[in-house]
Tab-separated table of N, CA and C in Angstrom:
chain	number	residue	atom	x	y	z
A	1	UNK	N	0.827	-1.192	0.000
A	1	UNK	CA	0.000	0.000	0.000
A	1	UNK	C	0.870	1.254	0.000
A	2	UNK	N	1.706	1.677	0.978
A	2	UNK	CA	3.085	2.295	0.969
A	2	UNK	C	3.396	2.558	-1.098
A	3	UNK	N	3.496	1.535	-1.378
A	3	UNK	CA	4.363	1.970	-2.656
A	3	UNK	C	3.074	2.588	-3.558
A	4	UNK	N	1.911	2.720	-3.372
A	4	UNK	CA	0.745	3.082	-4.134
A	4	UNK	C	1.199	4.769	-4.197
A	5	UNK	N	1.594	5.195	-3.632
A	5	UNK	CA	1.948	6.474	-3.321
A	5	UNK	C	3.038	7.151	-4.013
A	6	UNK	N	4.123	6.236	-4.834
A	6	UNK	CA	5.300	7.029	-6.088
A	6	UNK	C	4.707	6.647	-6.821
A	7	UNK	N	3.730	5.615	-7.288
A	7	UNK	CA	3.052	6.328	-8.764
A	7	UNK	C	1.410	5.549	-8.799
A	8	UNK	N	0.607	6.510	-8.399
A	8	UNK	CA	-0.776	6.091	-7.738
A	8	UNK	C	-1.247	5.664	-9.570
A	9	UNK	N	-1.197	6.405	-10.415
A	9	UNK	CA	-1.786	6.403	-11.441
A	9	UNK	C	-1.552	4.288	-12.008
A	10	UNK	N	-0.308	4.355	-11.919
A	10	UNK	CA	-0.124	2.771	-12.658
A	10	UNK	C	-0.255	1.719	-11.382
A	11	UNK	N	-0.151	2.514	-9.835
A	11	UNK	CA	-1.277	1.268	-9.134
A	11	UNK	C	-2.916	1.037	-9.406
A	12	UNK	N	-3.152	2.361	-9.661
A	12	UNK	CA	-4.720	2.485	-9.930
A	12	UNK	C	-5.128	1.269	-10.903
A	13	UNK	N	-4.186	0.871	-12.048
A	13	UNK	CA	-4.570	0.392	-13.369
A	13	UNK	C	-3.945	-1.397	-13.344
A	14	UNK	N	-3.254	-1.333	-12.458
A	14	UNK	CA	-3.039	-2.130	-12.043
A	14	UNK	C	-3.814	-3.189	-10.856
A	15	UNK	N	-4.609	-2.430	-10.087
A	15	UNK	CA	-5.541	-2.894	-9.159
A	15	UNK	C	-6.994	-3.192	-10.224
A	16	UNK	N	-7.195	-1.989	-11.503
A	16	UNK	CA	-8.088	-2.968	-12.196
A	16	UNK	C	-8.493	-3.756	-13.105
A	17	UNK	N	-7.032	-3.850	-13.360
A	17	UNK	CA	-6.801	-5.372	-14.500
A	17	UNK	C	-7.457	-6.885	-13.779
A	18	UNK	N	-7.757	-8.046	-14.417
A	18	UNK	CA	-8.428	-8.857	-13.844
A	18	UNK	C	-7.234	-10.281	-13.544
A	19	UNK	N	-6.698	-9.804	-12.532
A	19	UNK	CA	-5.464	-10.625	-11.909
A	19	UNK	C	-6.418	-12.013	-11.519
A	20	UNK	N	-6.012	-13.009	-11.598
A	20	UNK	CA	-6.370	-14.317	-10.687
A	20	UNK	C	-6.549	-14.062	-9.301
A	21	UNK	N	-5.242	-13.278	-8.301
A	21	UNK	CA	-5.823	-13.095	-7.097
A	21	UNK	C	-4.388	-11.684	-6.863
A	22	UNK	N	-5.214	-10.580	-6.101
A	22	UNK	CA	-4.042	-9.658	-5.538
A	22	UNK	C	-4.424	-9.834	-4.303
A	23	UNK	N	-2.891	-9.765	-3.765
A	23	UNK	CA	-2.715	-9.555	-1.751
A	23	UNK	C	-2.520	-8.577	-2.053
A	24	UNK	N	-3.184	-7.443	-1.510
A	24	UNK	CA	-2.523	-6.234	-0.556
A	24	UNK	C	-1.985	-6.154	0.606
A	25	UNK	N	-1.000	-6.030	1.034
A	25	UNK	CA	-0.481	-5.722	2.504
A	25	UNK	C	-0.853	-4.256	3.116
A	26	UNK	N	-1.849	-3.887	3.569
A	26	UNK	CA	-1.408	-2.517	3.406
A	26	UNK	C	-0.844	-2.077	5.119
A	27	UNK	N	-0.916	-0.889	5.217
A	27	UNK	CA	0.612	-0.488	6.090
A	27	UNK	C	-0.408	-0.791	7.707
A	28	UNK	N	-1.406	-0.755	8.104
A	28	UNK	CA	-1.685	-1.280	9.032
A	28	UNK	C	-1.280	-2.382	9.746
A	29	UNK	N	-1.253	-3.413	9.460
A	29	UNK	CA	-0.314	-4.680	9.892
A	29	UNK	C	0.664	-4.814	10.072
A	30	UNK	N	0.983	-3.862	9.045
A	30	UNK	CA	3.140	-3.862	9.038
A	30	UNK	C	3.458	-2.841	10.311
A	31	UNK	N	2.822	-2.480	11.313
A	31	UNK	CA	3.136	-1.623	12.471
A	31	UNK	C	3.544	-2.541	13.729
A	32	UNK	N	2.959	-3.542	13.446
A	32	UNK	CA	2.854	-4.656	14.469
A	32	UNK	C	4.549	-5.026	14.131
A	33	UNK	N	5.459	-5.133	13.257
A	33	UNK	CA	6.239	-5.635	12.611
A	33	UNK	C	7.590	-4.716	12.946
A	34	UNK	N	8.652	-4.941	13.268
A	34	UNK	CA	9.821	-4.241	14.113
A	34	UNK	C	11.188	-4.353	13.911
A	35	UNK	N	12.177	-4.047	13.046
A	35	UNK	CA	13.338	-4.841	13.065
A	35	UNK	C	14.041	-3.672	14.291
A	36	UNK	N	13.520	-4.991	15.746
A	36	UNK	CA	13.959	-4.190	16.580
A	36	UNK	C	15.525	-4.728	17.013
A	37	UNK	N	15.965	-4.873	17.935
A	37	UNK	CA	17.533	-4.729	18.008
A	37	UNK	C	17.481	-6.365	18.542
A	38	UNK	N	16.896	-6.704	19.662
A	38	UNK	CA	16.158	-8.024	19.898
A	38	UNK	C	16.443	-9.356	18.457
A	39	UNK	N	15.571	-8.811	17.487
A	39	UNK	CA	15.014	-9.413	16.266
A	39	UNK	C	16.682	-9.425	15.921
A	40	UNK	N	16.796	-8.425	15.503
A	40	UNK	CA	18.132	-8.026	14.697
A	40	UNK	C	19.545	-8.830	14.992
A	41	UNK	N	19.451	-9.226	16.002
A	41	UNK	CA	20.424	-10.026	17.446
A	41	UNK	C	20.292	-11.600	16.757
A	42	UNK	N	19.174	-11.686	16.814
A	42	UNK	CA	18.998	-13.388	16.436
A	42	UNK	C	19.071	-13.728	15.260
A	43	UNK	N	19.173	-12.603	14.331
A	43	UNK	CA	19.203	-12.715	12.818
A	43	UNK	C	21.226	-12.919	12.406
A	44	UNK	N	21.391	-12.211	13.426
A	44	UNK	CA	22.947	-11.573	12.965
A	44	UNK	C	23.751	-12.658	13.989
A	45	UNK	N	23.021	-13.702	14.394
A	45	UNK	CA	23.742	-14.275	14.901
A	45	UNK	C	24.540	-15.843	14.155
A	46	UNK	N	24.036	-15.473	13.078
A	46	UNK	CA	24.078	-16.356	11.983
A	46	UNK	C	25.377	-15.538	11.207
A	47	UNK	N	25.884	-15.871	10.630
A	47	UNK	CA	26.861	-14.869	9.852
A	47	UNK	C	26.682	-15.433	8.567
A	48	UNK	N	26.619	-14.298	7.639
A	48	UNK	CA	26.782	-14.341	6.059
A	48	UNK	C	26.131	-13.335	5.430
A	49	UNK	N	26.326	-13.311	4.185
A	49	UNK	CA	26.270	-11.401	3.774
A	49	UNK	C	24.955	-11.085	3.718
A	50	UNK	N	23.682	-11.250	4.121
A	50	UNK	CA	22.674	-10.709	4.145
A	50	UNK	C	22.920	-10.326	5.852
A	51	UNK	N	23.267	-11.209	6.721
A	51	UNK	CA	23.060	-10.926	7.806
A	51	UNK	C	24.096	-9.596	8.156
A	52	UNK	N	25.274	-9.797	7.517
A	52	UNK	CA	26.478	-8.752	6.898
A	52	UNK	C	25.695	-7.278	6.962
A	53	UNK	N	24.788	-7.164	6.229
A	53	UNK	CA	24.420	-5.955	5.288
A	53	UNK	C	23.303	-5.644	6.291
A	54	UNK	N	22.828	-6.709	6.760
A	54	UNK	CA	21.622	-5.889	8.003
A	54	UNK	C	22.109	-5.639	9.180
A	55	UNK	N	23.403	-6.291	9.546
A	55	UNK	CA	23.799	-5.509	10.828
A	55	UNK	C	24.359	-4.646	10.707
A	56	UNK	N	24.640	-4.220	9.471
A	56	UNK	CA	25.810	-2.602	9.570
A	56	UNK	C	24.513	-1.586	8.509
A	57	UNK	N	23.574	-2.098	7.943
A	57	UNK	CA	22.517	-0.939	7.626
A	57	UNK	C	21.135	-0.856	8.546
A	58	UNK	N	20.442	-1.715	8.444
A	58	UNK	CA	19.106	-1.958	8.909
A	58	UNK	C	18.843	-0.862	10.090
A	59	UNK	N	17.653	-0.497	10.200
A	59	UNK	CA	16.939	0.578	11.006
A	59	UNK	C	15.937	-0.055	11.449
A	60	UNK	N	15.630	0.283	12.947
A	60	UNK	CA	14.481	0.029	13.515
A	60	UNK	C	13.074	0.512	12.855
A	61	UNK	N	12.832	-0.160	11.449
A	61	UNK	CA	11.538	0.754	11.378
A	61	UNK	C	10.550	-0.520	10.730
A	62	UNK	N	9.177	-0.614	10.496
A	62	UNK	CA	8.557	-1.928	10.238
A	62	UNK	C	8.894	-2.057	9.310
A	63	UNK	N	8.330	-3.626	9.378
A	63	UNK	CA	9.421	-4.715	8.011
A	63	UNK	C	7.708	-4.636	7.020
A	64	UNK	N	8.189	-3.248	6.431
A	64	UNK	CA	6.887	-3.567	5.070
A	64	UNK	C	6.881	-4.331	4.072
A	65	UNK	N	8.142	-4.697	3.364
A	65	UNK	CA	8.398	-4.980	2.418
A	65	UNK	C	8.864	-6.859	2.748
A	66	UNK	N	9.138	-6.668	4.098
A	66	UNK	CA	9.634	-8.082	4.305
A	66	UNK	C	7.821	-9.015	4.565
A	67	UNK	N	7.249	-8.070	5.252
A	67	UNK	CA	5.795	-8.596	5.632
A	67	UNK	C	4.858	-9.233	4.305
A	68	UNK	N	5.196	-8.116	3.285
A	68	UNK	CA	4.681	-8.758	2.052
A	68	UNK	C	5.266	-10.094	1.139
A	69	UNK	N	6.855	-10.034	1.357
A	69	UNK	CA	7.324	-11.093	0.784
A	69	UNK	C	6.951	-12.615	1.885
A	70	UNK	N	6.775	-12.188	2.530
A	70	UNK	CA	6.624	-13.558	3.793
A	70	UNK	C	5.457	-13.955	3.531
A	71	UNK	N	4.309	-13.534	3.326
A	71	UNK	CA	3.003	-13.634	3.603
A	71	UNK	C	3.031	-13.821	1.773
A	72	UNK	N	3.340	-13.987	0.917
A	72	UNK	CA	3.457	-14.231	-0.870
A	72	UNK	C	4.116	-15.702	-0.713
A	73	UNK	N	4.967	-15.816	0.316
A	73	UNK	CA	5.571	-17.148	0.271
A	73	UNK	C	5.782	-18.106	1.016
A	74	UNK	N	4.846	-18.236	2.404
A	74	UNK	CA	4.087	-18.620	2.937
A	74	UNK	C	2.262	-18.106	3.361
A	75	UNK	N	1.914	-18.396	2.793
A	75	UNK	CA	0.138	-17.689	3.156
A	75	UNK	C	-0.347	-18.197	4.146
A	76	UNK	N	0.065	-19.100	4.927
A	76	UNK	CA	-0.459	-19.569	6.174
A	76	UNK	C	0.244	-18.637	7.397
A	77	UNK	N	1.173	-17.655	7.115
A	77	UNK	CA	0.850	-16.224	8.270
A	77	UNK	C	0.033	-15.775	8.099
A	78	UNK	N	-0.842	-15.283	7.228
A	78	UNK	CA	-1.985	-14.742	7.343
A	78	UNK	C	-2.960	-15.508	7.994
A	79	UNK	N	-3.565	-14.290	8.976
A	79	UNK	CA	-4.993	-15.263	10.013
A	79	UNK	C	-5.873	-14.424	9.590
A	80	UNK	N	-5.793	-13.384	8.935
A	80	UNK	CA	-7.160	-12.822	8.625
A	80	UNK	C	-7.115	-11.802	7.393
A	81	UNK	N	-7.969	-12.238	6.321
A	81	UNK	CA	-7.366	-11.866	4.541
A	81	UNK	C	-9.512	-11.455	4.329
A	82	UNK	N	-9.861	-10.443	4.298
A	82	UNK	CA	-10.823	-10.151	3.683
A	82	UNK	C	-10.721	-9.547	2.128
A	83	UNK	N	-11.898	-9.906	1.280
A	83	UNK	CA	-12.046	-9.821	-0.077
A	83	UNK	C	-12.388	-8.371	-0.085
A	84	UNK	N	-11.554	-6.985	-0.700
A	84	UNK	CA	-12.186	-6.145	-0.636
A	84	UNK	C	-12.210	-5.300	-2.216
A	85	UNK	N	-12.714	-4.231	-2.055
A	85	UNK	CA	-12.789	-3.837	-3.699
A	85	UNK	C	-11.971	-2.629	-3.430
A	86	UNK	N	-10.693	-1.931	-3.552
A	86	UNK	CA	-9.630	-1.613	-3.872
A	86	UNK	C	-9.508	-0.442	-4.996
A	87	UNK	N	-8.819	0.755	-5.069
A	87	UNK	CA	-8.694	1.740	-5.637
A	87	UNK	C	-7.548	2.536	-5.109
A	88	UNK	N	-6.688	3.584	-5.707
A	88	UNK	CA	-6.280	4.483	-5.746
A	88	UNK	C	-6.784	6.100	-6.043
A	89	UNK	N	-6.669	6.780	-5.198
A	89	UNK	CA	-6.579	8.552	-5.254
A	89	UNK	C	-5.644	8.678	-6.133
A	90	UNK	N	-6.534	8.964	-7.915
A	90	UNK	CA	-5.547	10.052	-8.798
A	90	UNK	C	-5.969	11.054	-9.109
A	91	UNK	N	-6.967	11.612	-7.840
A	91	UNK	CA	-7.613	12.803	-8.224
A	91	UNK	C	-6.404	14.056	-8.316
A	92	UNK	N	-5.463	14.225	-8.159
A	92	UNK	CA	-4.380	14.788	-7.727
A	92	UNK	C	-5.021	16.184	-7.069
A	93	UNK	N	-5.743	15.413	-5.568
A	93	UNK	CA	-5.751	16.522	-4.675
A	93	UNK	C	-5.595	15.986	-3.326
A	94	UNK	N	-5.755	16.913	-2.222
A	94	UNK	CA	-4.994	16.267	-1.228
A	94	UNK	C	-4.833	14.927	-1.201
A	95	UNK	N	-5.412	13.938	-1.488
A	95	UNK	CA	-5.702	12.576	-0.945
A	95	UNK	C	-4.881	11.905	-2.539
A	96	UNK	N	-4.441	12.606	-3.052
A	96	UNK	CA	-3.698	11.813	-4.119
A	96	UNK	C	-2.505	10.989	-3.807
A	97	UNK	N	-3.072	9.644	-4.063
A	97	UNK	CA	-2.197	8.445	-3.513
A	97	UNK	C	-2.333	7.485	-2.519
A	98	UNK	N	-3.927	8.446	-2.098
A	98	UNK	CA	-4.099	7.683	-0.849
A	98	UNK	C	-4.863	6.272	-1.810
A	99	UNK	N	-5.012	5.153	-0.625
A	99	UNK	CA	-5.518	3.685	-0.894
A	99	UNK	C	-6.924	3.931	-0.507
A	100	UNK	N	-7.890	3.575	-1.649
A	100	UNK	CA	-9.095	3.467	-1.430
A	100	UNK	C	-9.730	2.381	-1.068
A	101	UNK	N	-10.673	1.755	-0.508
A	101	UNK	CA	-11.170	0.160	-0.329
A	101	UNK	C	-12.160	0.155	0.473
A	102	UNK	N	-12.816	-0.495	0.272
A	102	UNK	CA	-14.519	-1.081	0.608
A	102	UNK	C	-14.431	-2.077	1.085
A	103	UNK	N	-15.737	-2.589	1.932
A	103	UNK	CA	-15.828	-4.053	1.753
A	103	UNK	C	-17.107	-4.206	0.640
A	104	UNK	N	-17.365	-6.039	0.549
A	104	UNK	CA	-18.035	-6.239	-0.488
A	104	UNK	C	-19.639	-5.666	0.228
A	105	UNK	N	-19.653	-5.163	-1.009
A	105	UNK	CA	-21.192	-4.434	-1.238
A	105	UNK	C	-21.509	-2.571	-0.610
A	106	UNK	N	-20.025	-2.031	-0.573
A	106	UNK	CA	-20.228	-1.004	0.038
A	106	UNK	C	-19.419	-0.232	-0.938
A	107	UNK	N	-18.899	-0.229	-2.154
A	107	UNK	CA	-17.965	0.384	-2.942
A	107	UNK	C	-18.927	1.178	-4.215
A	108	UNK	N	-18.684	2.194	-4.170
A	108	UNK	CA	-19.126	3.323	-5.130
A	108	UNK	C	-18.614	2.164	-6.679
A	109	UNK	N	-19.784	2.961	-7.427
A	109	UNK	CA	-19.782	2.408	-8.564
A	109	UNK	C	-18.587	3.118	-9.361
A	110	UNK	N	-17.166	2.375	-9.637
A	110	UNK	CA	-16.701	3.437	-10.167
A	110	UNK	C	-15.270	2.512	-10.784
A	111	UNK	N	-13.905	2.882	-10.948
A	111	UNK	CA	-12.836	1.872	-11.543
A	111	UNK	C	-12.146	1.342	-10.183
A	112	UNK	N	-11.678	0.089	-10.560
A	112	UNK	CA	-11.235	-0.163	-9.214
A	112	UNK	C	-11.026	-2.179	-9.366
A	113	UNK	N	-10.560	-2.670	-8.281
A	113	UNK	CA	-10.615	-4.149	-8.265
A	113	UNK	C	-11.301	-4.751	-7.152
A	114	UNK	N	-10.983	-5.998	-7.477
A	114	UNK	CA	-11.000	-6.704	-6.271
A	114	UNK	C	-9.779	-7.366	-5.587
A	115	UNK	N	-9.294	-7.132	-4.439
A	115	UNK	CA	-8.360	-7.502	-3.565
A	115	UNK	C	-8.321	-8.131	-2.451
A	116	UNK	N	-7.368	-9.336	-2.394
A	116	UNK	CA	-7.543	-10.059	-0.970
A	116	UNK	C	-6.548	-8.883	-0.228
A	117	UNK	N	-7.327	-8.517	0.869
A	117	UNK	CA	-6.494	-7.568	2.264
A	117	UNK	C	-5.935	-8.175	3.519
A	118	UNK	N	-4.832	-7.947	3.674
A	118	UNK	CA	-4.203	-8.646	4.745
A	118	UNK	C	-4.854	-7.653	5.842
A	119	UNK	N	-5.687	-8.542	6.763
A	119	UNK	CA	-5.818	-7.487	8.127
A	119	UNK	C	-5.111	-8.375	8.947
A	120	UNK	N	-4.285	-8.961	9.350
A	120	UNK	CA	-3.868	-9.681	10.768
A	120	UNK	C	-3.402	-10.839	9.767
A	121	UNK	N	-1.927	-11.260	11.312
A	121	UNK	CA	-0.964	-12.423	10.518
A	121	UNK	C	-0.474	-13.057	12.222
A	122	UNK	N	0.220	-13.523	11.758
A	122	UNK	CA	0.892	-14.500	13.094
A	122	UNK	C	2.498	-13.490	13.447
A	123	UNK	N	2.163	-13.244	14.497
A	123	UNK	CA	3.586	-12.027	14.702
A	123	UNK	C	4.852	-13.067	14.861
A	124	UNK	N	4.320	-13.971	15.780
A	124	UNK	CA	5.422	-14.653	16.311
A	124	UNK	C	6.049	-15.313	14.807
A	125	UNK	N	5.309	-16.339	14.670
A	125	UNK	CA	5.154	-16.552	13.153
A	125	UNK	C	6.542	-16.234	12.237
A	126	UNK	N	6.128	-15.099	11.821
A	126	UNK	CA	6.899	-13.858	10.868
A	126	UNK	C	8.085	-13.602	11.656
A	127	UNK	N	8.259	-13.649	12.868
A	127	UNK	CA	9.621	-13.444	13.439
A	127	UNK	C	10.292	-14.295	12.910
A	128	UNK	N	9.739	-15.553	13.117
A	128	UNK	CA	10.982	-16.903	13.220
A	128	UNK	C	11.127	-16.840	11.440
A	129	UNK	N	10.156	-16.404	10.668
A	129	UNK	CA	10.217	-16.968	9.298
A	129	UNK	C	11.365	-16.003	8.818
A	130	UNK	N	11.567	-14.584	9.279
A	130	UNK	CA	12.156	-13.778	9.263
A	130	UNK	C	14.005	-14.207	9.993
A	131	UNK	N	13.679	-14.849	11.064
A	131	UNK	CA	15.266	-15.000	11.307
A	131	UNK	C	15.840	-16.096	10.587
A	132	UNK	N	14.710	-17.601	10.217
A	132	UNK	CA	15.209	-18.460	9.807
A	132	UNK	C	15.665	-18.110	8.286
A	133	UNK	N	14.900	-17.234	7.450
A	133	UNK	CA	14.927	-17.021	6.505
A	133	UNK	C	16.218	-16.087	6.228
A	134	UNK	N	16.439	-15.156	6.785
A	134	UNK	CA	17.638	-14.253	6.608
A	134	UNK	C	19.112	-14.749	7.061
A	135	UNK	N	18.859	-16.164	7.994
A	135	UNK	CA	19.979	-16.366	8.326
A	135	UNK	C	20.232	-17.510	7.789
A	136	UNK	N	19.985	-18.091	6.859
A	136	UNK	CA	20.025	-18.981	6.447
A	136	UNK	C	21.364	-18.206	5.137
């Protein structure tokens, strides 16, 4: 959801092409999500150049991008995925870029998709998939 925002126009067109299935992650969930120093500790305790590159860059800030790849390649973190109908702000006024979305039967008649929404995942979960995965 985050990246809908450097170029809202080709997410817009992209959310209403008729994909087989889109996950959205959007940035709500990913708050729960921390590469806190803790996390960071058990990751780097592994040595090799990913773990390399996250202990001398990485920032405490949520793992957005890691939340989406985890949940694309395992789907059983996700505990709670509602079907929603999905849009982008290209009105280019204040709200340009913002993420639009409904649930089913509440969405203005207008361009737009349908999207599975990540609301809730397994925290613990995503930790371990996260250390086993990076330190590997």
């Amino acid at each position: 959801e985050f990246n809908f925002r450097w170029d809202p126009g080709a997410a817009s067109l992209v959310l209403a092409e008729p994909w087989a299935r889109i996950l959205e992650v959007p940035v709500d969930p990913t708050t729960k999500t921390m590469f806190s120093k803790g996390l960071l500790a058990q990751i780097t305790a592994h040595k090799n150049a990913v773990t390399d590159y996250l202990e001398r860059y990485v920032q405490a800030f949520p793992m957005w991008d890691e939340l989406g790849a985890a949940v694309w390649l395992d789907p059983t973190l996700a505990t709670k995925v509602e079907h929603w109908r999905v849009n982008v702000d290209v009105s280019h006024g204040a709200g340009y870029g913002n993420t639009l979305s409904w649930e089913p039967g509440m969405a203005p008649a207008f361009g737009g998709g349908n999207a599975d929404v990540l609301l809730d995942f397994d925290l613990p979960r995503f930790e371990r998939f996260v250390v086993e995965t990076f330190s590997r």
